[in-house]
XYZ file of C-alpha atoms in Angstrom:
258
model
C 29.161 -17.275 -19.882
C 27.225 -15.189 -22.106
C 24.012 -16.041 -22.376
C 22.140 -15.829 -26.544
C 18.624 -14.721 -26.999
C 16.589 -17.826 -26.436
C 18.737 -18.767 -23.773
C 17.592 -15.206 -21.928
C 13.583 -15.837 -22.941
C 14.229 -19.628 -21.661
C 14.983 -18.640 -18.075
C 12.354 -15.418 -17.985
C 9.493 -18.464 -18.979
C 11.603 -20.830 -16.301
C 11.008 -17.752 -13.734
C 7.128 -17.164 -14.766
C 6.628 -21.107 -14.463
C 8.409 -20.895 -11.010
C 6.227 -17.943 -9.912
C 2.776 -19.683 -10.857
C 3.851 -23.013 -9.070
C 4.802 -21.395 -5.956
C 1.801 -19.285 -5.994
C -0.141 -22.558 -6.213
C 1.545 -24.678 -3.642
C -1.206 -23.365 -1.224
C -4.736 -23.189 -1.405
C -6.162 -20.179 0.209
C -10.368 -21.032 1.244
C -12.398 -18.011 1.813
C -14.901 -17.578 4.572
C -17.489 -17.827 1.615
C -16.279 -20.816 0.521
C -16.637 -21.762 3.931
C -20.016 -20.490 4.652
C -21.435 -22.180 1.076
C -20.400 -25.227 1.355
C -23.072 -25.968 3.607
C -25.725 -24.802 1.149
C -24.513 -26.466 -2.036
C -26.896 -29.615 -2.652
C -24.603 -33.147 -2.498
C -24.945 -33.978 -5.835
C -23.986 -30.399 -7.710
C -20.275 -31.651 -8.142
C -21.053 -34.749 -9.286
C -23.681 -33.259 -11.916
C -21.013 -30.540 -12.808
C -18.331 -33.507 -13.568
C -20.831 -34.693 -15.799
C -21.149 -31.696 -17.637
C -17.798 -30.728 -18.405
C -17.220 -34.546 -19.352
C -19.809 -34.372 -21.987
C -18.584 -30.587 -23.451
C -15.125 -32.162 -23.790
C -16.365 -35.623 -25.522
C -18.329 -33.756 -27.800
C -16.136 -30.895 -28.719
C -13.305 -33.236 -29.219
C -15.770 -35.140 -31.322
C -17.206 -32.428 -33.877
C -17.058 -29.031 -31.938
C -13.618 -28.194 -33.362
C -14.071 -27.164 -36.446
C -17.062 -24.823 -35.250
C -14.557 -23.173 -32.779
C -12.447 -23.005 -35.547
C -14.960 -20.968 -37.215
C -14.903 -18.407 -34.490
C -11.104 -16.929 -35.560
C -8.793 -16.907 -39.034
C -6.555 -19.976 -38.339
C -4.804 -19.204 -41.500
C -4.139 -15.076 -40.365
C -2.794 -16.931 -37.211
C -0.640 -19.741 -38.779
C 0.916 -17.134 -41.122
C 2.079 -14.754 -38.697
C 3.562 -17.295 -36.370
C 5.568 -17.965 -39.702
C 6.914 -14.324 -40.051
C 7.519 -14.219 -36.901
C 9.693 -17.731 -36.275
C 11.757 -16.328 -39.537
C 12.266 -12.911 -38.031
C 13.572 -14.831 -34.678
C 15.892 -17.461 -36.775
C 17.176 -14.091 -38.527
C 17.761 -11.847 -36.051
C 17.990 -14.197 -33.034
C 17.210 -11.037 -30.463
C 15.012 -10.828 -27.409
C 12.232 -8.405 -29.187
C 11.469 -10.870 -32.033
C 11.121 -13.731 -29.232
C 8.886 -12.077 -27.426
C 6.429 -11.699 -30.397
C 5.340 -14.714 -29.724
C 4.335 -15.119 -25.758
C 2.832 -11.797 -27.065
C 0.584 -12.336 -29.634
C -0.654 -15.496 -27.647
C -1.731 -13.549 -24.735
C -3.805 -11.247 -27.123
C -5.593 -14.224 -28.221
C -6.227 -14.996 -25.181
C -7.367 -10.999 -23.410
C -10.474 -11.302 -25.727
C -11.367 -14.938 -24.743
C -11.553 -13.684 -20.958
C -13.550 -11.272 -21.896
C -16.239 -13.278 -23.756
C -15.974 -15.554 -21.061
C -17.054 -12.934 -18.620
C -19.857 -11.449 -20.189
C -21.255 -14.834 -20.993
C -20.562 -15.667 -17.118
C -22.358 -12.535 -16.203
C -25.481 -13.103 -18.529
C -26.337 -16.289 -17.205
C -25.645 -15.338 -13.434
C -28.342 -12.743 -14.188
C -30.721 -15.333 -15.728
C -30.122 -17.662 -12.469
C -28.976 -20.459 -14.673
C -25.351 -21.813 -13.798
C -24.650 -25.084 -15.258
C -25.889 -25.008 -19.000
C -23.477 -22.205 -19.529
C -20.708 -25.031 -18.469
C -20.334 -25.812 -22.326
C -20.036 -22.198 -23.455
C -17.371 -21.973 -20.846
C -15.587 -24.958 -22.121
C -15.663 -24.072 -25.600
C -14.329 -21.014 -25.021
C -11.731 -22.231 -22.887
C -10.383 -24.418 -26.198
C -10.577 -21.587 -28.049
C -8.086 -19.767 -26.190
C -5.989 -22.840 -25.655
C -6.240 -23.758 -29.571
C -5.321 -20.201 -30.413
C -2.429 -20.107 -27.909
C -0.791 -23.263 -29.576
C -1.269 -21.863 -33.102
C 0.131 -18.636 -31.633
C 3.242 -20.573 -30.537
C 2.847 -23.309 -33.814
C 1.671 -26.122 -32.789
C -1.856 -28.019 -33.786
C -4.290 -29.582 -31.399
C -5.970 -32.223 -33.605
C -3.792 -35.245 -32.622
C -4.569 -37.466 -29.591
C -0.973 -36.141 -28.118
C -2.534 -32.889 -28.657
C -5.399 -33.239 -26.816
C -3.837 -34.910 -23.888
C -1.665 -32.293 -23.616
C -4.655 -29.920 -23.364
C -6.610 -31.708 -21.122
C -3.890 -32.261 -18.538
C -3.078 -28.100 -19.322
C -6.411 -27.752 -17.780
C -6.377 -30.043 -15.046
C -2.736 -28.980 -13.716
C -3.626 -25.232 -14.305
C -6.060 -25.682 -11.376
C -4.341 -27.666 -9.047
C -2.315 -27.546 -5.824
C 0.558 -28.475 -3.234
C 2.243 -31.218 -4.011
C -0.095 -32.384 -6.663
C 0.637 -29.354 -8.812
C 3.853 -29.864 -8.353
C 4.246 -33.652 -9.662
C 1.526 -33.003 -12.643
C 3.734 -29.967 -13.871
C 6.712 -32.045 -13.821
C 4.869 -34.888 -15.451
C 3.678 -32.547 -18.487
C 7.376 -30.973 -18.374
C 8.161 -34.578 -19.455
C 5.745 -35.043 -21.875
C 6.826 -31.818 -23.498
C 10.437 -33.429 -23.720
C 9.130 -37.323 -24.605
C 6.249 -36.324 -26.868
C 4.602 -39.846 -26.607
C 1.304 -40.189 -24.535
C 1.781 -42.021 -21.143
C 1.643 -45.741 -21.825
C -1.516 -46.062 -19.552
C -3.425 -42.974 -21.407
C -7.183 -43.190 -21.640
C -8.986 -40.206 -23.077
C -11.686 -40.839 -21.013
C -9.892 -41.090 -18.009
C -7.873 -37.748 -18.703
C -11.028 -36.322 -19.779
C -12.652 -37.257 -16.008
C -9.565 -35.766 -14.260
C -9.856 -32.810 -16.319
C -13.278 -32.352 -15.429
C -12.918 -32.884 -11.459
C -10.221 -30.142 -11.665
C -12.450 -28.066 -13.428
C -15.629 -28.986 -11.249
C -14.063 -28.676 -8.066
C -12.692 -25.323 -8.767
C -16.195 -24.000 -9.950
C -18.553 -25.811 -7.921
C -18.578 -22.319 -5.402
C -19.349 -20.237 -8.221
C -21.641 -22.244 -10.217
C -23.944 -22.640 -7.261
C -23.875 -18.518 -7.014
C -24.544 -18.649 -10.501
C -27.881 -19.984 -10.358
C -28.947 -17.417 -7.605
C -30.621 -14.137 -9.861
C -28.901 -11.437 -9.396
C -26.347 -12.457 -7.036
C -25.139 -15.257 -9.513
C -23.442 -12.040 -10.809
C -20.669 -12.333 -8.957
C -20.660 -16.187 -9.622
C -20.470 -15.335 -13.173
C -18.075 -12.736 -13.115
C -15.557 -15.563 -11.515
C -15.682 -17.382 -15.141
C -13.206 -14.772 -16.462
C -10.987 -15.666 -13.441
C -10.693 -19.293 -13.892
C -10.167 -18.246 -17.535
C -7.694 -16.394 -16.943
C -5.635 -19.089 -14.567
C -5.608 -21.707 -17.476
C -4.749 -19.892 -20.083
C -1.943 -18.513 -18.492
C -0.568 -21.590 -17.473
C -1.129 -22.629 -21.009
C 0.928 -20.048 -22.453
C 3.690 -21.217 -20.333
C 3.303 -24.498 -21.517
C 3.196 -23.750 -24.915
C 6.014 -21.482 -24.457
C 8.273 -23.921 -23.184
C 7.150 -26.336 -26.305
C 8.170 -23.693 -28.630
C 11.908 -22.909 -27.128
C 13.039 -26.582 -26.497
C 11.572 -27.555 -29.928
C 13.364 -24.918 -31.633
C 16.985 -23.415 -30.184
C 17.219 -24.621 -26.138
């Protein structure tokens, strides 16, 4: 059987999605982690839940059209729209790929304003007021990913999809697993799960997020050597946003020629 253009990009994004699940299937701890666990006061998690809930309520809220401020929605929208009637034209591999492309771009200079933002506070000693910098950021990249790919992210099926992009990105093991499929099925169903609570999504969201940077936040508030804490913004970044890509990516193929 010979395989058509899409049908190639489909299973190189079905071998990327493979490659990040596998990779996550087991948690590696380092002997940091280990060692600061100890140190990290009992409530730090709990306070960092807290803040990520309220960035996400209020971003959802009235923070999106100030993100939206921060890059040309309209430049963005327009070029996914050459580049969706190049593909239906030519139908070949290199006008495909435009798009995966052009959505990692988006997202090279988000990691990077993550980082330096990261870094600045870690050198101030101050580690959880920059959690809503790092959040909005995060949306940007994930906002300018699905524009890159042409979808919106105003709807409440948009922002489910988002959140649970975030909290699967930074899962593991069998949970990681089951959540991927679960979103895989959402991508296919496109209705919101019948027992869907923002606030609810919005909590898991938040615990992923939390428990992920609850080592590095504490760093963060150390002067000097909240550097390094900092610094690990960028890597977290990095994580969802790929994973959001795929996502995304896998919207875009089945919605259009798989």
């Amino acid at each position: 059987m010979v395989l058509n253009a899409w049908q190639k990009e489909w299973n190189r994004m079905q071998r990327m999605e493979y490659a990040y699940i596998h990779k996550g299937r087991f948690k590696k701890n380092s002997k940091m982690t280990a060692f600061l666990s100890k140190k990290i006061p009992e409530n730090m998690q709990n306070k960092l839940n807290k803040a990520f809930a309220k960035a996400f309520e209020v971003i959802f809220e009235k923070g999106t059209s100030i993100i939206e401020k921060t890059y040309d929605k309209e430049s963005i929208d327009e070029r996914f729209r050459d580049y969706k009637e190049s593909a239906d034209n030519k139908g070949d591999l290199s006008s495909l790929r435009k798009f995966p492309k052009s959505a990692g771009s988006s997202g090279n200079m988000n990691l990077l304003l993550s980082g330096g933002a990261g870094i600045g506070m870690g050198l101030a000693g101050i580690g959880i007021p920059d959690i809503a910098i790092f959040t909005g950021t995060m949306l940007k990249g994930i906002y300018q990913v699905a524009l890159n790919f042409g979808y919106e992210y105003e709807t409440e099926e948009e922002k489910f999809f988002i959140l649970k992009i975030i909290e699967v990105a930074l899962s593991f093991g069998k949970k990681l697993d089951e959540e991927n499929s679960r979103l895989n099925r959402f991508i296919v169903d496109k209705s919101l799960p019948d027992d869907y609570e923002r606030e609810a999504q919005i909590a898991l969201s938040s615990a992923s997020l939390s428990a992920e940077l609850l080592y590095m936040k504490f760093l963060q508030t150390i002067p000097i050597v909240g550097v390094v804490g900092g610094a690990f913004n960028a890597v977290y970044m990095k994580k969802i946003l790929k994973y959001a890509k795929l996502k995304y990516h896998r919207r875009f193929l089945l919605d259009h020629k798989i």
